[in-house]
PDB file of C-alpha atoms and ligand atoms in Angstrom:
ATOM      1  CA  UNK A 285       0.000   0.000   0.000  1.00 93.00           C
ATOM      2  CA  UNK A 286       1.152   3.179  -1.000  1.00 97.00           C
ATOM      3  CA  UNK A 287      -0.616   6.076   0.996  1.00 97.00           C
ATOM      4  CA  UNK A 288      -0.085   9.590   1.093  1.00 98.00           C
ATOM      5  CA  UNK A 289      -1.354  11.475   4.099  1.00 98.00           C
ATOM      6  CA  UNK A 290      -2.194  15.290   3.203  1.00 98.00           C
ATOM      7  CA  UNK A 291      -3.294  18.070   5.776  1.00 98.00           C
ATOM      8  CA  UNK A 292      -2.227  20.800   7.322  1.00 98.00           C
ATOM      9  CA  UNK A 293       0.170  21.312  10.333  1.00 98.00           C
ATOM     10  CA  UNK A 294      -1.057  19.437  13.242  1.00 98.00           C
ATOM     11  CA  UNK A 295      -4.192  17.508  11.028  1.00 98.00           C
ATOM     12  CA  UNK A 296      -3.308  14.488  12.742  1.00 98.00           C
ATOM     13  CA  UNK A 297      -0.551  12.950  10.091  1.00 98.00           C
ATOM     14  CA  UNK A 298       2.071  11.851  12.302  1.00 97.00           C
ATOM     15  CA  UNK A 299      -0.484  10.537  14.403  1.00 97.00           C
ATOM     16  CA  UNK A 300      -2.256   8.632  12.222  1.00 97.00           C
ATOM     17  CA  UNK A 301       0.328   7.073  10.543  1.00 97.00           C
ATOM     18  CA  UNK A 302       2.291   5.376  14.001  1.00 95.00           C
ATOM     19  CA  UNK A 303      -1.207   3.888  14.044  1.00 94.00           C
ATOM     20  CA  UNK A 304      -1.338   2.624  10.589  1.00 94.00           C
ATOM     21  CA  UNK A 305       2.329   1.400  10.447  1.00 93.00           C
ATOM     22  CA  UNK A 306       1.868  -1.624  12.988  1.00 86.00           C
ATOM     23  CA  UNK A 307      -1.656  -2.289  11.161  1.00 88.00           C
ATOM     24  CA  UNK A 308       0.006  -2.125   7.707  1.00 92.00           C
ATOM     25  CA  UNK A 309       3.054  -3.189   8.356  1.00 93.00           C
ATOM     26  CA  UNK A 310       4.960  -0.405   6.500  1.00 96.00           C
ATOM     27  CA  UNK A 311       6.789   2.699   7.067  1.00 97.00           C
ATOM     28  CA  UNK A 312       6.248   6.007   7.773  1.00 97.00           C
ATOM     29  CA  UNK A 313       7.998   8.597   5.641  1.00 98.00           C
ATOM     30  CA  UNK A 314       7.556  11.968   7.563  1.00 98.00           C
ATOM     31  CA  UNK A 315       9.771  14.345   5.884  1.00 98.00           C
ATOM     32  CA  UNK A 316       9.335  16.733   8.749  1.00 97.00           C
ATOM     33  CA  UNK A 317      10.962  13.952  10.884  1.00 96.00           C
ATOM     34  CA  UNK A 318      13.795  13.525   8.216  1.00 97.00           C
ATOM     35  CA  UNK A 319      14.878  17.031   8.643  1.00 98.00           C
ATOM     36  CA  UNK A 320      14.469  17.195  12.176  1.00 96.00           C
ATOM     37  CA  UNK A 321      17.040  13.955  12.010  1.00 95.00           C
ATOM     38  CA  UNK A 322      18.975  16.084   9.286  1.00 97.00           C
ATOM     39  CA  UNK A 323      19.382  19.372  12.031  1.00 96.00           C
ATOM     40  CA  UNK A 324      19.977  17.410  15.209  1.00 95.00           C
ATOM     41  CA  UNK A 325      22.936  15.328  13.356  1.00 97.00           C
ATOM     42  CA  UNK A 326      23.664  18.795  11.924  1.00 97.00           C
ATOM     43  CA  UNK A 327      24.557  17.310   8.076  1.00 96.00           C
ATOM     44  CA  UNK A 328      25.128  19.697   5.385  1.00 95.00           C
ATOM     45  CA  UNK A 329      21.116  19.128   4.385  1.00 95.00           C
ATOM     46  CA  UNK A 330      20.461  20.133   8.557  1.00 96.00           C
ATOM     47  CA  UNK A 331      22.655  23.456   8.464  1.00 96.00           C
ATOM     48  CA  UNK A 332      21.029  24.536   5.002  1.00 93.00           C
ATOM     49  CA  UNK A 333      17.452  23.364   6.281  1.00 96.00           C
ATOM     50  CA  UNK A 334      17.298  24.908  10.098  1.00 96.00           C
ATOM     51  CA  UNK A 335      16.534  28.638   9.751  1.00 96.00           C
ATOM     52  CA  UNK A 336      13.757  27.970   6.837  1.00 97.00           C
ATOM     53  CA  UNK A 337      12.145  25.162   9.339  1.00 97.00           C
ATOM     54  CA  UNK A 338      12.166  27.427  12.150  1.00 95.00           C
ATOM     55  CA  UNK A 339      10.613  30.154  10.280  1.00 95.00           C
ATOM     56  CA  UNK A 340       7.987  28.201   9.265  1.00 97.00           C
ATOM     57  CA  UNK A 341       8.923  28.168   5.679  1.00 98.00           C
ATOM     58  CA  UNK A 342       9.113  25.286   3.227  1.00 98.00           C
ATOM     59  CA  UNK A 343      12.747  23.414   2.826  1.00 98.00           C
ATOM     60  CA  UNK A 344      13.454  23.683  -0.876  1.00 98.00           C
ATOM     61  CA  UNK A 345      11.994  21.017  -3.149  1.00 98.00           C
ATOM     62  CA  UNK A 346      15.492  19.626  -4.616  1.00 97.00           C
ATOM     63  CA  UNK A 347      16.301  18.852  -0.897  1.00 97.00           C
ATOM     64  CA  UNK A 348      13.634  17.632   0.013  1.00 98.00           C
ATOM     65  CA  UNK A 349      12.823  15.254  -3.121  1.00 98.00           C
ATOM     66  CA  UNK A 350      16.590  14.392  -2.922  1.00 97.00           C
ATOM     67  CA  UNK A 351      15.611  12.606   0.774  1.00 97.00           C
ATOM     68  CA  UNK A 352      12.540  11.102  -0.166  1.00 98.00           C
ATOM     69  CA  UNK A 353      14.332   9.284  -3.608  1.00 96.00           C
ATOM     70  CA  UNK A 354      16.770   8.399  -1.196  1.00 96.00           C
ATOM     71  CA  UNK A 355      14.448   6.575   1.523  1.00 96.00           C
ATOM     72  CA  UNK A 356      12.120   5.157  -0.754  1.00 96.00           C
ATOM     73  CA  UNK A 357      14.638   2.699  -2.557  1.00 94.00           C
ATOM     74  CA  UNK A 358      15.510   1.366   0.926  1.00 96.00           C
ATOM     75  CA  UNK A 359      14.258  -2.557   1.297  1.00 95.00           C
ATOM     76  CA  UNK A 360      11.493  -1.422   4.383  1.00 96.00           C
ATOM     77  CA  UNK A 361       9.808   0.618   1.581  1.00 96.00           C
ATOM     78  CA  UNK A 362       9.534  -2.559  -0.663  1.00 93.00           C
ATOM     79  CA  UNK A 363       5.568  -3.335   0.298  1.00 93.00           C
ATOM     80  CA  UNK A 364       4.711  -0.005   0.411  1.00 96.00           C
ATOM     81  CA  UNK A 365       5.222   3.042   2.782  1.00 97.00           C
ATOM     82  CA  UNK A 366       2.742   6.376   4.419  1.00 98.00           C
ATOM     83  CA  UNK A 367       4.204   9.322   3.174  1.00 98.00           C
ATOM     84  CA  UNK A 368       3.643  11.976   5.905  1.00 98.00           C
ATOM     85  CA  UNK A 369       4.271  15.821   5.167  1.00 98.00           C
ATOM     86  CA  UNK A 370       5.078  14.755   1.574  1.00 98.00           C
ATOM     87  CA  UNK A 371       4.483  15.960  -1.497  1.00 98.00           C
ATOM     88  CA  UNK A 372       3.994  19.773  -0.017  1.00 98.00           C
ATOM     89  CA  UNK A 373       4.077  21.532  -3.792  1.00 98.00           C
ATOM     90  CA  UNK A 374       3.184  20.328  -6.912  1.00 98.00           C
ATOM     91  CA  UNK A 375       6.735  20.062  -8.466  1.00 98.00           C
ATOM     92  CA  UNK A 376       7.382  17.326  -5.115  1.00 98.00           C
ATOM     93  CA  UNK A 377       4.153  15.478  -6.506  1.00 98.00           C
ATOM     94  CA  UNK A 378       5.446  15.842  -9.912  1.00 98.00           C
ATOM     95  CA  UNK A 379       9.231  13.904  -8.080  1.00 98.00           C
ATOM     96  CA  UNK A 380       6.874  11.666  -6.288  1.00 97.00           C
ATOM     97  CA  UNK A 381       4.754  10.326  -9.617  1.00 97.00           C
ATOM     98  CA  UNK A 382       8.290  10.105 -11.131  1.00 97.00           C
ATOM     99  CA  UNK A 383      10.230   8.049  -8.792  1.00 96.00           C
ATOM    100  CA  UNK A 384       7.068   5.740  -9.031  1.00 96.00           C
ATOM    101  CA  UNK A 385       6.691   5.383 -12.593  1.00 96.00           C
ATOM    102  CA  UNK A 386      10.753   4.295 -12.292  1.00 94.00           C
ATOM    103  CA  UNK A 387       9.563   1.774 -10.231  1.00 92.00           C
ATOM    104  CA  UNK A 388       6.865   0.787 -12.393  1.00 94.00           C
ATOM    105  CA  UNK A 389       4.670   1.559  -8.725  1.00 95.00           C
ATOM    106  CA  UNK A 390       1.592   3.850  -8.494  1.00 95.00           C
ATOM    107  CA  UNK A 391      -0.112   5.241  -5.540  1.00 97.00           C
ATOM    108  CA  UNK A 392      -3.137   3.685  -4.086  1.00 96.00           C
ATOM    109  CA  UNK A 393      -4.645   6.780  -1.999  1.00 97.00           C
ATOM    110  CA  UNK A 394      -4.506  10.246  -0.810  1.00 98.00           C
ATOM    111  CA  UNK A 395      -6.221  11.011   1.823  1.00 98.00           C
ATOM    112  CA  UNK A 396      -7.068  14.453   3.316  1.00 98.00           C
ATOM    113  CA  UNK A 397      -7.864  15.309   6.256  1.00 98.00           C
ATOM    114  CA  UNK A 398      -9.224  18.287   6.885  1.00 98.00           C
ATOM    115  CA  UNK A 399      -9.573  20.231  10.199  1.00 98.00           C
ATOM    116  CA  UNK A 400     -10.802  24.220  11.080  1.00 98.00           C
ATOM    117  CA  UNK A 401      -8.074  26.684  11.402  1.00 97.00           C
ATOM    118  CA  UNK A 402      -9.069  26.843  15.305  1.00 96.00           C
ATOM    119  CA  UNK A 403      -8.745  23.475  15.944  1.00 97.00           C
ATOM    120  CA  UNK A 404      -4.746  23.010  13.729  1.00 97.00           C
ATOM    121  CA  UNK A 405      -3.668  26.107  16.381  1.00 96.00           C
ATOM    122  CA  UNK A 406      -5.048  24.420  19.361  1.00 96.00           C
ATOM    123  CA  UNK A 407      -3.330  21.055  18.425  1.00 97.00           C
ATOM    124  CA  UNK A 408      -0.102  22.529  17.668  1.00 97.00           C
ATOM    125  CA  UNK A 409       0.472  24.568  20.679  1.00 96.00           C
ATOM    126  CA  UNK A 410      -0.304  22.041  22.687  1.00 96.00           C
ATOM    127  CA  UNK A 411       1.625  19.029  20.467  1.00 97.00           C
ATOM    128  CA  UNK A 412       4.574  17.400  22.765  1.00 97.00           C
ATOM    129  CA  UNK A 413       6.294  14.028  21.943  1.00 97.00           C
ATOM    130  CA  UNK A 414       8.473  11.335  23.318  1.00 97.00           C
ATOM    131  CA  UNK A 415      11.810  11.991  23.087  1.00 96.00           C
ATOM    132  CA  UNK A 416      12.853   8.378  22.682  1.00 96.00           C
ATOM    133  CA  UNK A 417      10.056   6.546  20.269  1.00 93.00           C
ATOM    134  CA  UNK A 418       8.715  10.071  18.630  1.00 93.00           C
ATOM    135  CA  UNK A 419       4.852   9.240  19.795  1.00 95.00           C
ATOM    136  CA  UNK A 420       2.598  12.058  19.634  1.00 96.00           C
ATOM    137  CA  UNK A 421       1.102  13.271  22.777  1.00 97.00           C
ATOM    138  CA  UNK A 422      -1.128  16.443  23.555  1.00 97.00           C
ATOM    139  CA  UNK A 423      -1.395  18.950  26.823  1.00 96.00           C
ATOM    140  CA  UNK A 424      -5.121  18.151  26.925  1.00 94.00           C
ATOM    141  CA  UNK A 425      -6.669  15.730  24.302  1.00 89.00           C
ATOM    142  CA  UNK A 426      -4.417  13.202  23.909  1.00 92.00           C
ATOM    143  CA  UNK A 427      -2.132  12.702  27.094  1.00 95.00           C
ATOM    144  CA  UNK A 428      -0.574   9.334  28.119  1.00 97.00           C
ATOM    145  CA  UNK A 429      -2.816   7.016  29.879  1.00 97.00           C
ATOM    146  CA  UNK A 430      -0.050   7.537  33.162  1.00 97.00           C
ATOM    147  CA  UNK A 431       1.049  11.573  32.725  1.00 93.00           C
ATOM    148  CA  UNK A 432       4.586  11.539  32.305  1.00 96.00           C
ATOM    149  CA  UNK A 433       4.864   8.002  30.832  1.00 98.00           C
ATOM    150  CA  UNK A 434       4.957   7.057  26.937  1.00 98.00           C
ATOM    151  CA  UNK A 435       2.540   4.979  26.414  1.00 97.00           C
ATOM    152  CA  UNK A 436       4.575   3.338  23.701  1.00 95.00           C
ATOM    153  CA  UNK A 437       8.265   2.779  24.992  1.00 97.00           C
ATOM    154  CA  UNK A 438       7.878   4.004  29.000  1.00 98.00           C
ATOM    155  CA  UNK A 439      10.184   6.661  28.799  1.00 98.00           C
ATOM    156  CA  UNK A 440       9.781   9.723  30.372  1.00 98.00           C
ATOM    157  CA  UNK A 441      11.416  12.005  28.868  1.00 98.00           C
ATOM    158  CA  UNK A 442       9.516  14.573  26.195  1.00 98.00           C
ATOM    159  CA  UNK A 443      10.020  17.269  23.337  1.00 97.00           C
ATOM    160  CA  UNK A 444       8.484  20.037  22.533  1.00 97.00           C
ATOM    161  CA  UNK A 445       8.956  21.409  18.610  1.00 95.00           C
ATOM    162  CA  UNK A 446      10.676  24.817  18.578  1.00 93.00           C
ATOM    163  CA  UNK A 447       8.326  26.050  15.455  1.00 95.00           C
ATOM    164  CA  UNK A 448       5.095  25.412  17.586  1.00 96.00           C
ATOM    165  CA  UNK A 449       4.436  28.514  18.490  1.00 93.00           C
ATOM    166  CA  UNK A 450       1.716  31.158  17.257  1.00 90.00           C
ATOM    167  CA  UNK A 451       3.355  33.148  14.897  1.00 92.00           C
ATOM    168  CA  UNK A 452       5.649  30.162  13.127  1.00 95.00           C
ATOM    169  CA  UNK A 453       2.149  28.335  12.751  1.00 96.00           C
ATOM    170  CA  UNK A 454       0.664  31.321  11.151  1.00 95.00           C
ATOM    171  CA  UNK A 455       3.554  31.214   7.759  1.00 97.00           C
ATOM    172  CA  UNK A 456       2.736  27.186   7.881  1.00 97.00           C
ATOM    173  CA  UNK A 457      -0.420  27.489   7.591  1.00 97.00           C
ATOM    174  CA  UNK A 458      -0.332  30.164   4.755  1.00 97.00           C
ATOM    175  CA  UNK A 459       2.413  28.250   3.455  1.00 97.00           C
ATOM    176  CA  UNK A 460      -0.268  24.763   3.293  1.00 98.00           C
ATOM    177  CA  UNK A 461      -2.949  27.125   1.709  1.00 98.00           C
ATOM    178  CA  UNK A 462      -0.705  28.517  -1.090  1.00 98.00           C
ATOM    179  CA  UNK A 463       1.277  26.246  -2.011  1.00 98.00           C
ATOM    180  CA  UNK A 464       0.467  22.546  -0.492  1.00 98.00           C
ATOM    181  CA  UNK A 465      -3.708  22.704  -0.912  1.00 98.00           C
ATOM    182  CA  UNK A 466      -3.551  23.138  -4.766  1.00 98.00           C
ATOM    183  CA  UNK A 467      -2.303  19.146  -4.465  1.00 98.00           C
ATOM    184  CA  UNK A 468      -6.446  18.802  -3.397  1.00 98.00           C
ATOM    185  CA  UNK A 469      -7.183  19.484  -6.933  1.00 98.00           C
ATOM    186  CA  UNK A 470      -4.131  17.760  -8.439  1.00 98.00           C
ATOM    187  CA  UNK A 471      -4.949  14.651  -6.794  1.00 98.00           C
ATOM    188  CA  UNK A 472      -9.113  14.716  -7.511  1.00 98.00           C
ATOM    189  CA  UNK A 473      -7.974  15.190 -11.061  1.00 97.00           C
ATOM    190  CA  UNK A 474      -6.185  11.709 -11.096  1.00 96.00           C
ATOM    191  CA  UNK A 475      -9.307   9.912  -9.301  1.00 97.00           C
ATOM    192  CA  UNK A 476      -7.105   9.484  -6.389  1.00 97.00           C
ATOM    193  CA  UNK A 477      -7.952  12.217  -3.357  1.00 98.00           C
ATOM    194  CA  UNK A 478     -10.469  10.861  -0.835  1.00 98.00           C
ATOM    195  CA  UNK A 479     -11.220  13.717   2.017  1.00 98.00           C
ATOM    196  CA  UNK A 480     -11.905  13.104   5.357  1.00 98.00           C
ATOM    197  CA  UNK A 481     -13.129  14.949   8.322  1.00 98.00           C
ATOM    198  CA  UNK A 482      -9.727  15.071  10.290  1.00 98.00           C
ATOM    199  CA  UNK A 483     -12.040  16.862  13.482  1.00 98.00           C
ATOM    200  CA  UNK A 484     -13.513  13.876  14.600  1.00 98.00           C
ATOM    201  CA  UNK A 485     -11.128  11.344  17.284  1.00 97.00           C
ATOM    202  CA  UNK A 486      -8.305  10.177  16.589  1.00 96.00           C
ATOM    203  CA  UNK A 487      -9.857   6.794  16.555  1.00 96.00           C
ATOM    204  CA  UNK A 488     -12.827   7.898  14.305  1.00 98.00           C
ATOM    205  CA  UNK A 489      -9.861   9.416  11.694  1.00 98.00           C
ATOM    206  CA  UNK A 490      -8.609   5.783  12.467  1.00 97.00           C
ATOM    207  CA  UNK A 491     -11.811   4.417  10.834  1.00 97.00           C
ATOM    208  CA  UNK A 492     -12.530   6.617   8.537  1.00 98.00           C
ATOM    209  CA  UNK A 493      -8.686   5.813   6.831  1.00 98.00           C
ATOM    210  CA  UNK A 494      -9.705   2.322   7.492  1.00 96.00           C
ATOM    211  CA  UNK A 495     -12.359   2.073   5.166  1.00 96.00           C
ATOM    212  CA  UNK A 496     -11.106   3.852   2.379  1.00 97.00           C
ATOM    213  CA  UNK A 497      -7.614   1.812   2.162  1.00 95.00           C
ATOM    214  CA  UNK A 498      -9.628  -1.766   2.971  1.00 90.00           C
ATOM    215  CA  UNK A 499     -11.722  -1.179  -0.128  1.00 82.00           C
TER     216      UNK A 499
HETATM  217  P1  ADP B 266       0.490  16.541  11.944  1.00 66.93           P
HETATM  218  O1  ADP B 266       1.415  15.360  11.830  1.00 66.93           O
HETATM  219  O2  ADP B 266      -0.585  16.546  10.880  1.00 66.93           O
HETATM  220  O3  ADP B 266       1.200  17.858  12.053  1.00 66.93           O
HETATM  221  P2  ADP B 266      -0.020  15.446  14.623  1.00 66.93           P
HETATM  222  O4  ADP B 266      -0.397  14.036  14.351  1.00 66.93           O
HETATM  223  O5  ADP B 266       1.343  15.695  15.171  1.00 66.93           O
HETATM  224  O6  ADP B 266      -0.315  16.375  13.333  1.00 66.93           O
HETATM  225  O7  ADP B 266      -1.115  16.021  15.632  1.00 66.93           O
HETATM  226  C1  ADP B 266      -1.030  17.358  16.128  1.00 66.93           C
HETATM  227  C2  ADP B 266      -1.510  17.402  17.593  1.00 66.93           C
HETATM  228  O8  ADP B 266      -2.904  17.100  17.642  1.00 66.93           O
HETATM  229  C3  ADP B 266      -0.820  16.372  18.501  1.00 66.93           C
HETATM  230  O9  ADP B 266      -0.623  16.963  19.757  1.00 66.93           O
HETATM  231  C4  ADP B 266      -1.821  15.216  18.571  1.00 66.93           C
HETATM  232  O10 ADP B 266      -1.738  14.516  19.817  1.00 66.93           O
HETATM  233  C5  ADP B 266      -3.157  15.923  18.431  1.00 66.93           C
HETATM  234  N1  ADP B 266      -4.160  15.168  17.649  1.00 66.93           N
HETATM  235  C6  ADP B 266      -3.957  14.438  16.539  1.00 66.93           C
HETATM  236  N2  ADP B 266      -5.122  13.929  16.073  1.00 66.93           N
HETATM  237  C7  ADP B 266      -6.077  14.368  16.921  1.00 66.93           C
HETATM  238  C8  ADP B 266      -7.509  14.198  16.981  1.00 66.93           C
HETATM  239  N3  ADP B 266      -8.171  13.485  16.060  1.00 66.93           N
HETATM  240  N4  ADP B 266      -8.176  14.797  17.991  1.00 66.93           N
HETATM  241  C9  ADP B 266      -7.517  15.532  18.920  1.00 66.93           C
HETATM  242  N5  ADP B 266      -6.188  15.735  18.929  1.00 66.93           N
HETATM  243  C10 ADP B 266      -5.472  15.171  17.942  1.00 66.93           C
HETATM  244  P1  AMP B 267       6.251  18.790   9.622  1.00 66.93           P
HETATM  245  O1  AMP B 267       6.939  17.916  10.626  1.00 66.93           O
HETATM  246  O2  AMP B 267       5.632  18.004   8.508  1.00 66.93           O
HETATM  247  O3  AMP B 267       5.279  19.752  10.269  1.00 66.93           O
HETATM  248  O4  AMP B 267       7.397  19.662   8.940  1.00 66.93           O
HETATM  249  C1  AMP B 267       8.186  20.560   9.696  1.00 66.93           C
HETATM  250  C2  AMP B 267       8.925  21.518   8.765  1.00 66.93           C
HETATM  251  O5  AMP B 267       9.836  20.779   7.940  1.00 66.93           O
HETATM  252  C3  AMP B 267       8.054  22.293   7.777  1.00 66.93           C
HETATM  253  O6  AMP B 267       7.492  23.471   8.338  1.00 66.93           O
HETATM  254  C4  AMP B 267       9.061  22.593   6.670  1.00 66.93           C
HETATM  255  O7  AMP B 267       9.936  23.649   7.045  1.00 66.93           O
HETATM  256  C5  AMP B 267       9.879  21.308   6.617  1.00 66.93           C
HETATM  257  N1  AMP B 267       9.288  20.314   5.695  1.00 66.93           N
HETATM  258  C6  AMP B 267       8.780  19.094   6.032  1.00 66.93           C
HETATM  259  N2  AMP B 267       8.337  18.447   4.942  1.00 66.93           N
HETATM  260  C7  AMP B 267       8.563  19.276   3.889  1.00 66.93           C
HETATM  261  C8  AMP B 267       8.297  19.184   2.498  1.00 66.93           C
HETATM  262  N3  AMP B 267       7.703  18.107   1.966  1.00 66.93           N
HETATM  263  N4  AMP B 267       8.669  20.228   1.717  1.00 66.93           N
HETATM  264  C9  AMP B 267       9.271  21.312   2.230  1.00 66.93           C
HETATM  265  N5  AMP B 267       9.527  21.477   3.535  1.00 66.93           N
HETATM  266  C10 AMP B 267       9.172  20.469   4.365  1.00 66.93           C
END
């Protein structure tokens, strides 16, 4: 199965996808998390990419198709793979379609998820994560069952993103409406874009995802 996973910052992506990866049994490309891994190791990509991450802004599309061509020919991505944050412009769908047609592969679905304005602030200011497995975790809605526990790995140690704040949200969000949302159309044109309402729980997303990839 080959999935792509479009929304907005803070739609639920990431944390829809750590639930589809043990159902599915394939990976989750986040290219978010990819630079994140890129800055922390502080590669040549990490250096060039920090300062247009922090802003807000969107990491050029040569670097960022450059990772993705890169991750996708590893062996884990063999039976498929739930690309999460990517393609954000049309030209990275364009790199996408491409290094599937090499690969004589398509894509089975693109789902969006779609969430109020309100609602994508609310979940990003209040967005934390473990700082050992990467689960998702919220201030309010979505805590661990035992505060101060991962649910997933029992660590207790978390992380906070330093571009969740107010105003770095604000260019993301413009950034998704101008240049990410046109992929809505671009996808509906090749019979491919399902759209789901990303508001609901995150077990009800769960479902809804559910159904449209078991058909
Ligand atoms: P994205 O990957 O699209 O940026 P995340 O999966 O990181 O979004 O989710 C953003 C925040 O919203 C996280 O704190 C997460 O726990 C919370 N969240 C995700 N899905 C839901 C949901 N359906 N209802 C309530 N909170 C959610
Ligand atoms: P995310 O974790 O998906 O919210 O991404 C965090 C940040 O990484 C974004 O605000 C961008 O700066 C950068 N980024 C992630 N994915 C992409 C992409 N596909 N294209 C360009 N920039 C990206």
């Amino acid at each position: 199965m080959r999935l792509i996973l479009l929304g907005p910052p803070g739609a639920g992506k990431g944390t829809q996808a750590q639930r589809l990866i043990d159902q599915y049994a394939i990976p989750q490309l986040s290219t978010g998390d990819m630079l994140r891994a890129a800055v922390a190791a502080k590669t040549e990509v990490g250096v060039k990419a920090k300062e247009v991450m922090d802003a807000g802004h969107l990491v050029s599309d040569e670097i960022v198709n450059a990772i993705v061509a890169e991750r996708i020919a590893q062996s884990d991505c063999a039976n498929g793979f739930i690309l999460d944050g990517y393609p954000r412009t049309l030209k990275q769908a364009d790199a996408v379609e491409a290094m599937l047609r090499d690969r004589n592969l398509t894509l089975d679905h693109v789902i969006e998820m779609r969430v109020d304005d309100e609602v994508l602030i609310t979940r990003v200011a209040g967005r934390y994560s473990c700082a050992k497995c990467g689960s998702v975790y919220h201030d309010t809605d979505r805590k661990p069952s035992v505060e101060g526990i991962c649910d997933q790995c029992g660590s207790t140690e978390f992380k906070r993103r330093p571009d969740d704040n107010a105003e770095t949200m604000r260019t993301r969000l413009w950034n998704y409406y101008k240049d990410t949302s046109p992929l809505v159309g671009y996808y509906h044109c090749k019979g491919l874009l399902r759209s789901i309402d990303g508001m609901q729980s995150v077990e009800e997303v769960t479902a809804a995802i559910e159904a449209i990839v078991s058909r």
